PDB file of C-alpha atoms in Angstrom:
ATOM      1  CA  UNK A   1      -9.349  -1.527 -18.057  1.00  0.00           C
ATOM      2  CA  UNK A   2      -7.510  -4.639 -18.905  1.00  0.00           C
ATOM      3  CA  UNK A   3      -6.543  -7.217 -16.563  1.00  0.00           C
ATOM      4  CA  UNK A   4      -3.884  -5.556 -14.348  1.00  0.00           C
ATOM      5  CA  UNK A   5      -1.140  -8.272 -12.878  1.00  0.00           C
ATOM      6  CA  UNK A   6       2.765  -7.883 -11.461  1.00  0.00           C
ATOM      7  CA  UNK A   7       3.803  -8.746 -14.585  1.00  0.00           C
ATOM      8  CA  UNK A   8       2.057  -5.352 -15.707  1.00  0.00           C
ATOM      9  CA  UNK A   9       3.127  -3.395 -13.152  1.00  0.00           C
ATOM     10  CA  UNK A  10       6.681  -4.160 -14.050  1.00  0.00           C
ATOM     11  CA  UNK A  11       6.129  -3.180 -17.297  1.00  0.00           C
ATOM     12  CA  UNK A  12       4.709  -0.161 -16.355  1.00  0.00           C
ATOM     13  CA  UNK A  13       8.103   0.628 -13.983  1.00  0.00           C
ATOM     14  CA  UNK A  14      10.413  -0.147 -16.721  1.00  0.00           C
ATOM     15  CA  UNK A  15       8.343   1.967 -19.094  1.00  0.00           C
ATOM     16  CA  UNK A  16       8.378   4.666 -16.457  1.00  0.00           C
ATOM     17  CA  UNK A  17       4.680   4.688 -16.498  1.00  0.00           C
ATOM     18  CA  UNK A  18       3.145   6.188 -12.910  1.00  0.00           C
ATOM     19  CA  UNK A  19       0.052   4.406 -11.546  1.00  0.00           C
ATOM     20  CA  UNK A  20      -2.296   5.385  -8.637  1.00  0.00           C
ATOM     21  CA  UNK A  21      -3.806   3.150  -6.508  1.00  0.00           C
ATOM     22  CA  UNK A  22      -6.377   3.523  -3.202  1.00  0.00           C
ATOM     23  CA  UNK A  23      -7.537   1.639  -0.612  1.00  0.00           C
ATOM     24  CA  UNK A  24     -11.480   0.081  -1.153  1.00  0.00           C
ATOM     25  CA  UNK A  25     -13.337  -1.716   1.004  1.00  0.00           C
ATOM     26  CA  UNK A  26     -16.531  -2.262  -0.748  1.00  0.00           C
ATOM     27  CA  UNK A  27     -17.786  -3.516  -4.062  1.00  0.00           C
ATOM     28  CA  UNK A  28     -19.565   0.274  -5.104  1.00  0.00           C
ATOM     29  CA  UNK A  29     -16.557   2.010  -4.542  1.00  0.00           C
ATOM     30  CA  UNK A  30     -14.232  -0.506  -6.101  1.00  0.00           C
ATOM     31  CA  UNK A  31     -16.151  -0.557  -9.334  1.00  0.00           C
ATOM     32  CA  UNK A  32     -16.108   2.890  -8.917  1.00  0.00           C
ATOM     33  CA  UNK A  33     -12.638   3.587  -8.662  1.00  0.00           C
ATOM     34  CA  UNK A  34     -11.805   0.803 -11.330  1.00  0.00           C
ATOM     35  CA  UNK A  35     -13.916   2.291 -13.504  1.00  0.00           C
ATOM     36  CA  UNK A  36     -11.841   5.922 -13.438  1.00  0.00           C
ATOM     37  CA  UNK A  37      -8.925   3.916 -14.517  1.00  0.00           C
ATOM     38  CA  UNK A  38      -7.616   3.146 -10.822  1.00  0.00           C
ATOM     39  CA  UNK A  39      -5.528  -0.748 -11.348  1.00  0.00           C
ATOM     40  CA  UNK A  40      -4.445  -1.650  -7.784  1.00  0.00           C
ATOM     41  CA  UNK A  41      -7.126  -1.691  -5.166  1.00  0.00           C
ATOM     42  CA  UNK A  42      -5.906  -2.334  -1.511  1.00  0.00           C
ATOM     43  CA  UNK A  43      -7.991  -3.607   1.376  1.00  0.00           C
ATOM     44  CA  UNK A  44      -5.988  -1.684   4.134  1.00  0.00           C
ATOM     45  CA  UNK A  45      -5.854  -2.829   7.544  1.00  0.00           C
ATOM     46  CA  UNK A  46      -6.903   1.275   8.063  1.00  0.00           C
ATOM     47  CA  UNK A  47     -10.567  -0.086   7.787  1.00  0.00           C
ATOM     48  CA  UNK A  48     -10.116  -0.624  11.619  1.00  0.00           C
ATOM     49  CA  UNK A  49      -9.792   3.327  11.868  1.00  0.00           C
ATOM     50  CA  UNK A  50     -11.965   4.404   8.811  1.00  0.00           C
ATOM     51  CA  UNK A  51     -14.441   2.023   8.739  1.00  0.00           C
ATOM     52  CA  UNK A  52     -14.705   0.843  12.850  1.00  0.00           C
ATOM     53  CA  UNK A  53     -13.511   4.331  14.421  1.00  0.00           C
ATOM     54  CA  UNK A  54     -10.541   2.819  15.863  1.00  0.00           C
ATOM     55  CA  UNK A  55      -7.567   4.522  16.920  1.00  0.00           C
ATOM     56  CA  UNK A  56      -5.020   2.299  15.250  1.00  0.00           C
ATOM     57  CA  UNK A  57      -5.064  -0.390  12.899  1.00  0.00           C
ATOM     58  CA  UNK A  58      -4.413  -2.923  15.905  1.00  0.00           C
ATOM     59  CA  UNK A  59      -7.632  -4.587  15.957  1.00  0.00           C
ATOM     60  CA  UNK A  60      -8.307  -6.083  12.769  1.00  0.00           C
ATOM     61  CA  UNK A  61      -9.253  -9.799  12.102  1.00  0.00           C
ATOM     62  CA  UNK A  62      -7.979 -11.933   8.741  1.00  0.00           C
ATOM     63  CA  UNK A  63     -12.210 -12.743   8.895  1.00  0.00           C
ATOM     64  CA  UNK A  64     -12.567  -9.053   8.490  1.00  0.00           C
ATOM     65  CA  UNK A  65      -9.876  -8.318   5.514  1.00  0.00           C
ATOM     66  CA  UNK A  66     -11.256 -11.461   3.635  1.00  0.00           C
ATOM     67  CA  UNK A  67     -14.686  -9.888   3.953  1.00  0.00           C
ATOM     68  CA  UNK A  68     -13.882  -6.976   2.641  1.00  0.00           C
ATOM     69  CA  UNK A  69     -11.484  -8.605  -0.035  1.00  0.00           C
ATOM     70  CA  UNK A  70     -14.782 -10.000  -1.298  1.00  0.00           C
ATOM     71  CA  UNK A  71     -16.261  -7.452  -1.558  1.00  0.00           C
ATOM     72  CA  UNK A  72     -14.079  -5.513  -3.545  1.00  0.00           C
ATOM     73  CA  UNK A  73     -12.985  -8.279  -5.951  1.00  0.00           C
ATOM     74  CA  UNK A  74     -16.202  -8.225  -7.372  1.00  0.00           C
ATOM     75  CA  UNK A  75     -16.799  -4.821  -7.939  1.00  0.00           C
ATOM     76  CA  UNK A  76     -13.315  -4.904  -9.663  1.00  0.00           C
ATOM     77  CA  UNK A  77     -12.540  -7.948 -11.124  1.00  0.00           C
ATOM     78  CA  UNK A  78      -9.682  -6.505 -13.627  1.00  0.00           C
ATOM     79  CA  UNK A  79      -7.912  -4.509 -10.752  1.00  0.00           C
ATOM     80  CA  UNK A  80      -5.165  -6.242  -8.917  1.00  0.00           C
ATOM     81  CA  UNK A  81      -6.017  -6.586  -5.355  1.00  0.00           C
ATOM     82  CA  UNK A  82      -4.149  -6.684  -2.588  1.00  0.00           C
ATOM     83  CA  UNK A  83      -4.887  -7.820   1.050  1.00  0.00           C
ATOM     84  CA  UNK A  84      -3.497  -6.680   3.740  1.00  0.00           C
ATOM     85  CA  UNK A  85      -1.826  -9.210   6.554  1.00  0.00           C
ATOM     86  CA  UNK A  86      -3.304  -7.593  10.035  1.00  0.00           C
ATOM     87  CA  UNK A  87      -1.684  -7.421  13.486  1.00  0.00           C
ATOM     88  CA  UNK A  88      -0.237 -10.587  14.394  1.00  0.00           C
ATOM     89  CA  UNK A  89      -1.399 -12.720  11.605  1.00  0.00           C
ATOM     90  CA  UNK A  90       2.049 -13.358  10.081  1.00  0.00           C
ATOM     91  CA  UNK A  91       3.895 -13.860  13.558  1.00  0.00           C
ATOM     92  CA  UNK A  92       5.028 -17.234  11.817  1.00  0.00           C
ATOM     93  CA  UNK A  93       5.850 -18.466   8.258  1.00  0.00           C
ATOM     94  CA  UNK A  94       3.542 -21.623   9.393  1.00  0.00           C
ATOM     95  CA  UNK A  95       0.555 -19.211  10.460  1.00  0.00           C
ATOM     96  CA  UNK A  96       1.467 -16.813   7.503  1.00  0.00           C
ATOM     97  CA  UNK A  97       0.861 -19.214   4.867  1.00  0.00           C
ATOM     98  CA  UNK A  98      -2.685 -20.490   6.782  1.00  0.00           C
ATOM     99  CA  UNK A  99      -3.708 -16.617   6.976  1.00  0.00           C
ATOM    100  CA  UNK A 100      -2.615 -15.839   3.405  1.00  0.00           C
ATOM    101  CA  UNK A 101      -4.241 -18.700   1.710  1.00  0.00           C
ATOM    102  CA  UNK A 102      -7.989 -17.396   3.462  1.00  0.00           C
ATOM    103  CA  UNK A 103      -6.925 -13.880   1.890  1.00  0.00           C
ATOM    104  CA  UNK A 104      -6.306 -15.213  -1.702  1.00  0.00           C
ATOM    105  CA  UNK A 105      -9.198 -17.412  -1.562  1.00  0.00           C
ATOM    106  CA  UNK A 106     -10.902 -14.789  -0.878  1.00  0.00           C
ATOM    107  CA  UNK A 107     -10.261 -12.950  -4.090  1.00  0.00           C
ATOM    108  CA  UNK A 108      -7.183 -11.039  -3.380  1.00  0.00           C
ATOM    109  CA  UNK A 109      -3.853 -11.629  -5.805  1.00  0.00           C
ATOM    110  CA  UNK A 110      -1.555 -10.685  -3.637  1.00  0.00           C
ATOM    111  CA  UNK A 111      -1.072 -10.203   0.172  1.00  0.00           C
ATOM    112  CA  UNK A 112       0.926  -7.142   2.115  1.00  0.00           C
ATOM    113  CA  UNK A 113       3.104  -7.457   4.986  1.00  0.00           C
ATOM    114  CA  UNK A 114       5.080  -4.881   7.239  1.00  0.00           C
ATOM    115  CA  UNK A 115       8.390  -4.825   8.148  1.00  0.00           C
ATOM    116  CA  UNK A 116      11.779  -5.883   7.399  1.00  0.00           C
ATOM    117  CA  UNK A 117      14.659  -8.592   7.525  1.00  0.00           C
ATOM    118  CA  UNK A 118      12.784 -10.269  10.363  1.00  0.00           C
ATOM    119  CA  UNK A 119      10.239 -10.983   7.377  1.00  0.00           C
ATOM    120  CA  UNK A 120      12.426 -13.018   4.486  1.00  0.00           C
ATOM    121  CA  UNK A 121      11.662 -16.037   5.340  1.00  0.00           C
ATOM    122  CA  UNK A 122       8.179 -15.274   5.535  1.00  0.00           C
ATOM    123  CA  UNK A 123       8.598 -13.753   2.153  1.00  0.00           C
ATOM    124  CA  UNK A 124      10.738 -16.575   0.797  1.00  0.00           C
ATOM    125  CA  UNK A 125       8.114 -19.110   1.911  1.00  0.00           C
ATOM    126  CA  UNK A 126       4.745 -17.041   0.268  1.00  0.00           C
ATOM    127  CA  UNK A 127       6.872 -16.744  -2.867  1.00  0.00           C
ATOM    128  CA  UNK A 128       7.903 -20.615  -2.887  1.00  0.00           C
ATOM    129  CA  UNK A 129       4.082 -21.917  -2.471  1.00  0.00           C
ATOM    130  CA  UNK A 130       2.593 -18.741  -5.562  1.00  0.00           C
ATOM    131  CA  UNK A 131       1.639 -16.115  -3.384  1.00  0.00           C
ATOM    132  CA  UNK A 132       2.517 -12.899  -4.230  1.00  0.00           C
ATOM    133  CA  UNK A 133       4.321 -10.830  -1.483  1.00  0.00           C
ATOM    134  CA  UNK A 134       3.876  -6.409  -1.203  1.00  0.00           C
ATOM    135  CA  UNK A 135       6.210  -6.096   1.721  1.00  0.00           C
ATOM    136  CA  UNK A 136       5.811  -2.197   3.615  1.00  0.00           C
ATOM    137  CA  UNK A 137       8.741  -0.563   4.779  1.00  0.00           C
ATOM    138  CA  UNK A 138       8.973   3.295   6.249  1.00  0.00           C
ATOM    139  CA  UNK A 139       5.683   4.195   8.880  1.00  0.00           C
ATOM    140  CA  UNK A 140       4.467   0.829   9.286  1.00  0.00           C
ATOM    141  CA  UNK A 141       1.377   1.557  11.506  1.00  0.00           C
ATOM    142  CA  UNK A 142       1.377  -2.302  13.060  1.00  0.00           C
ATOM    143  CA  UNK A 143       4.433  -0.851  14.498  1.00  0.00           C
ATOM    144  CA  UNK A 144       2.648   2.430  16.074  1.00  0.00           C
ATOM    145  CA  UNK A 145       3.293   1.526  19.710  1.00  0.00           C
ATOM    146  CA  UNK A 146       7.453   0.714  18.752  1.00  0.00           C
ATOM    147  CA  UNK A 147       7.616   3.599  17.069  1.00  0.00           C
ATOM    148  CA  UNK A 148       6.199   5.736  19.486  1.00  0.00           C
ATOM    149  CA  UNK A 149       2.949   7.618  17.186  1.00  0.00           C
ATOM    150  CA  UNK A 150       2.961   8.268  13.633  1.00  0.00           C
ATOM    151  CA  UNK A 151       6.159   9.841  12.796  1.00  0.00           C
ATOM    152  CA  UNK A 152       8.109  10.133   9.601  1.00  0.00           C
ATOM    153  CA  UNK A 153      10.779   6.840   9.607  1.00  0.00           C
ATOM    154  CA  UNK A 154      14.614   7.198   7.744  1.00  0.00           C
ATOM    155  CA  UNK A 155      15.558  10.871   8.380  1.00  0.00           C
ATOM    156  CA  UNK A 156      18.884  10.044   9.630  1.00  0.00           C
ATOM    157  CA  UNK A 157      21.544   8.755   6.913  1.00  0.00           C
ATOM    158  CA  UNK A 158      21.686   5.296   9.420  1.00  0.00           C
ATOM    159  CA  UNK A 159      17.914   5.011   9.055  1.00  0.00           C
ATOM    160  CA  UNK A 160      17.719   5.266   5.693  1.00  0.00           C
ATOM    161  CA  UNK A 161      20.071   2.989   4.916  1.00  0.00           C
ATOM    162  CA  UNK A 162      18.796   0.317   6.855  1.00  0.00           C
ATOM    163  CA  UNK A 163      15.347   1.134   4.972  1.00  0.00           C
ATOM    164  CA  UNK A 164      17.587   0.426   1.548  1.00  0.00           C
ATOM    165  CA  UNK A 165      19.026  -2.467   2.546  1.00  0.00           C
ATOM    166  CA  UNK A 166      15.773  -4.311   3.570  1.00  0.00           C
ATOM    167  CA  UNK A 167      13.753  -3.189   0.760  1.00  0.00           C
ATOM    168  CA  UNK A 168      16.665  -4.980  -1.526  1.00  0.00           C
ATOM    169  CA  UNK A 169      16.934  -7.975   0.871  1.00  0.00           C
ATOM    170  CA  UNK A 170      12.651  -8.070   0.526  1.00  0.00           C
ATOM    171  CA  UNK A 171      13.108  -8.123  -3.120  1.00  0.00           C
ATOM    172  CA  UNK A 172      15.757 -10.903  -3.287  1.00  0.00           C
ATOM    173  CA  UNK A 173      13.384 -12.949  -1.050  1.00  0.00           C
ATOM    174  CA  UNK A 174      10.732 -12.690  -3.890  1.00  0.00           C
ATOM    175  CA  UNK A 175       8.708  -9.710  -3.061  1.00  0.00           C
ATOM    176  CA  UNK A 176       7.212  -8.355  -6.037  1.00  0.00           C
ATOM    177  CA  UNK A 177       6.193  -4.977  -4.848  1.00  0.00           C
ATOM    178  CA  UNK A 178       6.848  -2.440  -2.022  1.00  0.00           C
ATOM    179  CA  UNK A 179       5.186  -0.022  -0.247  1.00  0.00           C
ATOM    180  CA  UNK A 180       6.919   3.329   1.255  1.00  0.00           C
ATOM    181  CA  UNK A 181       5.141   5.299   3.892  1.00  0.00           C
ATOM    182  CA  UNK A 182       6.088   8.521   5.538  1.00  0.00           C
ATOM    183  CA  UNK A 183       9.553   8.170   4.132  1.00  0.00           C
ATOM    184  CA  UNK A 184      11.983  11.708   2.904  1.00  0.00           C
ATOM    185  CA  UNK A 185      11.314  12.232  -0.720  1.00  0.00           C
ATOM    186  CA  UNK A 186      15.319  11.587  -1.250  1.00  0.00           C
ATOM    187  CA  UNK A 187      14.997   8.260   0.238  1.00  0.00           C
ATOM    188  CA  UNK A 188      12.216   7.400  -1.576  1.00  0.00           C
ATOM    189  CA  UNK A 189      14.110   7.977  -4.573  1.00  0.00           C
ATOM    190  CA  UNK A 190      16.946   6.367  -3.759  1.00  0.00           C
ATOM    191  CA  UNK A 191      14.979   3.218  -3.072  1.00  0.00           C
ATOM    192  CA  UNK A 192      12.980   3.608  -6.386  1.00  0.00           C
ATOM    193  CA  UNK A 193      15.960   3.379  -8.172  1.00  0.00           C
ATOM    194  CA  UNK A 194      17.598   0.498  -6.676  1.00  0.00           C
ATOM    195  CA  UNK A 195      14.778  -1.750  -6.687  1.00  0.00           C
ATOM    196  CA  UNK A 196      13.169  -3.489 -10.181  1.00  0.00           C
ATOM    197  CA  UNK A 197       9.959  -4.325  -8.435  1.00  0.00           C
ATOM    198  CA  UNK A 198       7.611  -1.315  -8.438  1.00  0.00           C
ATOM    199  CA  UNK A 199       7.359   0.289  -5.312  1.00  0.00           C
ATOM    200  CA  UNK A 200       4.118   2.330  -4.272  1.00  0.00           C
ATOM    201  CA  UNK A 201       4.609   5.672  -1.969  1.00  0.00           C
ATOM    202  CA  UNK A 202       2.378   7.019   0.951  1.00  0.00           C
ATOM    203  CA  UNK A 203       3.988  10.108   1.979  1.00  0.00           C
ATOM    204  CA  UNK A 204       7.244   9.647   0.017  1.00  0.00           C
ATOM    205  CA  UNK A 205       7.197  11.930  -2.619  1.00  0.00           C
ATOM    206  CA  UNK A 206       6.558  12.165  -6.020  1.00  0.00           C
ATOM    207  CA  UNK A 207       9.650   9.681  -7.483  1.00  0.00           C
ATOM    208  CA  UNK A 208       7.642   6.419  -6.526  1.00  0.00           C
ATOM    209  CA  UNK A 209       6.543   4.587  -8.969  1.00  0.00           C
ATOM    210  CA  UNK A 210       2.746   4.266  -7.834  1.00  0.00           C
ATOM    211  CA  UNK A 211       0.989   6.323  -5.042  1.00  0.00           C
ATOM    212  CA  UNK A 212      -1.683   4.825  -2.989  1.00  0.00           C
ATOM    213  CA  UNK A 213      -4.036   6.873  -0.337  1.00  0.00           C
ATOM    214  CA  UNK A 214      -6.697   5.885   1.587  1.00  0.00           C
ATOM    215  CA  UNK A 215      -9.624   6.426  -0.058  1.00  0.00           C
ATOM    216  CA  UNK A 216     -11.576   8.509   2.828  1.00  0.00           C
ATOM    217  CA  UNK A 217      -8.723  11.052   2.687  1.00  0.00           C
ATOM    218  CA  UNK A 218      -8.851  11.614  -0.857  1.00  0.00           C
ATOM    219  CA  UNK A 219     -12.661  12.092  -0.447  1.00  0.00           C
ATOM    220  CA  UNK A 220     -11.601  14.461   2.818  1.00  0.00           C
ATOM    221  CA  UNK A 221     -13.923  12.443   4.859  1.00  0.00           C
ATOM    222  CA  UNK A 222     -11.885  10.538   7.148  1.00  0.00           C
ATOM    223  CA  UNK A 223     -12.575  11.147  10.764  1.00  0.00           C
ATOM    224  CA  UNK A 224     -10.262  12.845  13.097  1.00  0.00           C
ATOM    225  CA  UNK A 225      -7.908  15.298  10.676  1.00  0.00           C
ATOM    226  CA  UNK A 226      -6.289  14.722   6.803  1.00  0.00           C
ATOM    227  CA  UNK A 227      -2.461  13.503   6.377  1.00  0.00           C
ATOM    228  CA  UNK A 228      -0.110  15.882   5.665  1.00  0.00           C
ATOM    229  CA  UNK A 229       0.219  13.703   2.167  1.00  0.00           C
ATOM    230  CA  UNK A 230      -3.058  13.312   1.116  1.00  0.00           C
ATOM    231  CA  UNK A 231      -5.530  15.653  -0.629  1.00  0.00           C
ATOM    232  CA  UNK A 232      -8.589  16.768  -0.516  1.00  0.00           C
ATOM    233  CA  UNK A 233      -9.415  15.616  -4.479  1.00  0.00           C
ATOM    234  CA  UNK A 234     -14.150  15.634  -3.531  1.00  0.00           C
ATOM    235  CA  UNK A 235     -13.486  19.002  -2.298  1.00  0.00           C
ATOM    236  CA  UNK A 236     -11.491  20.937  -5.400  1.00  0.00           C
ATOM    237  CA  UNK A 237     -14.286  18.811  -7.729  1.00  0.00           C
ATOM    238  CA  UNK A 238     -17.629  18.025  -6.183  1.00  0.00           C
ATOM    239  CA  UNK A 239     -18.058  14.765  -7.263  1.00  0.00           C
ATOM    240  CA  UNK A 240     -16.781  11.803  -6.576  1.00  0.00           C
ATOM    241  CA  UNK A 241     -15.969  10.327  -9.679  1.00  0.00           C
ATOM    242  CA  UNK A 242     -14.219  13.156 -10.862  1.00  0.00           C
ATOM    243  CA  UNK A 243     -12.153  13.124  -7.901  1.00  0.00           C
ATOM    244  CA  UNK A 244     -10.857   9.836  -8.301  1.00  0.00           C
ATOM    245  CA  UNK A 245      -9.659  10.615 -11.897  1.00  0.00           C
ATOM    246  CA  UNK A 246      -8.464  13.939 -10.957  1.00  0.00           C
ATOM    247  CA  UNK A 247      -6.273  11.754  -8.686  1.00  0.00           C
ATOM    248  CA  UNK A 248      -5.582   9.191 -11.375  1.00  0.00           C
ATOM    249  CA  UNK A 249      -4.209  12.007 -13.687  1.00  0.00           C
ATOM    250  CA  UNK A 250      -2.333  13.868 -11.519  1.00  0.00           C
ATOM    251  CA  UNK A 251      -0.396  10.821 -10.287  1.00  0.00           C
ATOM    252  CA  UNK A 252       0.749   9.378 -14.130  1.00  0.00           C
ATOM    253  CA  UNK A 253       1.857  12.722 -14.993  1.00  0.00           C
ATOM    254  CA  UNK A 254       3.950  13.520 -12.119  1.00  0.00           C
ATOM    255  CA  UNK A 255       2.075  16.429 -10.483  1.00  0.00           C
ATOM    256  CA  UNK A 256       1.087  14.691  -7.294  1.00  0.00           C
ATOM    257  CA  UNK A 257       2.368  14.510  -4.369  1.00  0.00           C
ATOM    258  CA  UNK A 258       3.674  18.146  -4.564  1.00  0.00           C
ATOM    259  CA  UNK A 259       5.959  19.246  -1.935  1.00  0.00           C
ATOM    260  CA  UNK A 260       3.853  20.221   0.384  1.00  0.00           C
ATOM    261  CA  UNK A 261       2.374  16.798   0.459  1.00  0.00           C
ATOM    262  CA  UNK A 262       5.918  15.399   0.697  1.00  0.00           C
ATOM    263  CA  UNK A 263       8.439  15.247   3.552  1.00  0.00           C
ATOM    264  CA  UNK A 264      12.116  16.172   3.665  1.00  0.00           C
TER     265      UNK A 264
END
C-alpha cells in the first residue's frame, strides 16, 4: 500500500473512491489490517471499553492513546493514523495544542476531536500550527452522559441541520476530515455532499465516503453485545485476515453498511 495522506483521501472523495478504515490498537493487528489494504487506522478512545472493560470511553489518558499510537504506527507505517483526543484533553486551545503535539509525536498524522461550533477555534488553532484536525459530529460518546446513553443524534429536521451547519463551519476552520456516528442515512448524505473533505461514517449509512468500525466488532468479539451497524465479518469467514478484506471490499464497492446496519 502506498503512503496514504489527506491529500489522498481527497483524491479518493473527488474520484468517488470508498475507503474502509478500523480502529487498531496494536502493532500485529495494524500490520495486519494494513496489509489487507485497510489506509486509515484509528486509535479510538473505545480502547477504554474494548481493551480496559470500561463502560464508556470516559477514562482514557493522552499517556494511554500515545501508547497505543506507537504501537500501531509501526506496524503500519504507510497507513494514515489518527489519534484520538480523550475526555477532557482539548477543554482549551492552550491544553489542545500541548495534548496534540504528545499524540503526533507519537506517530499519529492527525488527531480527532468531538463536537461542534464550541470547537473552531480549537480547530482553527491545530490547523494554524500543521496539525491535522478529524472533527466527530453525530453520537459523540465523550458526550454519553449529555446525551443521555447511546442514542441515534439528528432525527429531527432541527437536529440535523444543526449537524450540517457545524460540519461546514468545522471544515471552514480547517478540518480536513469528519467523522459521522449514529447519524440517519439521509443526513449522512446530505452532509457528504456538502462537504469537500472526506467524511468517514459509523452508523450512517452507506453514502459516506469511508466507513470505520471498531475492530473487535468486526471480529464479533467485543464484550457486552454488537452495534446495530457493525458486522460480524470473523464469523461469515473464519479467519481473520479474510475478514478484514471481506470488509475492505464490501465497503469500496458500496455493499456495506446495508440497511439493516443503517438507521432511518
Amino acid at each position: 500500500m502506498d503512503k496514504m495522506t489527506t491529500a489522498s483521501l481527497a483524491k479518493m472523495k473527488r474520484e468517488g473512491k470508498k475507503f474502509a478504515s478500523l480502529t487498531a490498537y496494536d502493532t500485529s493487528f495494524a500490520a495486519a489490517f494494513a496489509a489487507q489494504g485497510v489506509p486509515v487506522l484509528l486509535i479510538g478512545d473505545s480502547l477504554g471499553m474494548v481493551l480496559q472493560g470500561a463502560d464508556d470511553t470516559l477514562k482514557v489518558t493522552v499517556e494511554e492513546i500515545a501508547y497505543h499510537t506507537r504501537c500501531v504506527s509501526k506496524g503500519a507505517p504507510n497507513a494514515l493514523v489518527i489519534a484520538d483526543m480523550p475526555f477532557m484533553s482539548y477543554a482549551t486551545p492552550e491544553q489542545t495544542y500541548q495534548n496534540a503535539a504528545e499524540l503526533i509525536r507519537a506517530g499519529a498524522q492527525m488527531v480527532k476531536l468531538e463536537g461542534g461550533d464550541w470547537l473552531l477555534e480549537t480547530v482553527r488553532g491545530l490547523t494554524q500550527r500543521s496539525v491535522p484536525v478529524c472533527a466527530h459530529l453525530g453520537l459523540t460518546p465523550q458526550s454519553v452522559h449529555v446525551f443521555g446513553g447511546f442514542k441515534v443524534q439528528g432525527r429531527s429536521e432541527e437536529a440535523a441541520q444543526a449537524i450540517l451547519d457545524q460540519a461546514l463551519r468545522l471544515q471552514d476552520a480547517g478540518a480536513a476530515m469528519l467523522v459521522l456516528e449514529c447519524v440517519p442515512t439521509e443526513l449522512a448524505r446530505r452532509v457528504t455532499e456538502a462537504l469537500t473533505i472526506p467524511v468517514i461514517g459509523i452508523g450512517a449509512g452507506p453514502h459516506t465516503d469511508g466507513q470505520i468500525l471498531v475492530m473487535h466488532d468486526l471480529l464479533g468479539i467485543s464484550s457486552g453485545y454488537i452495534p446495530k451497524f457493525s458486522k460480524n465479518y470473523l464469523a461469515l469467514t473464519g479467519n481473520i485476515h479474510a475478514a478484514v478484506a471481506a470488509y475492505v471490499e464490501e465497503v469500496e464497492h458500496g455493499r456495506f453498511p446495508s440497511p439493516e446496519h443503517s438507521f432511518s
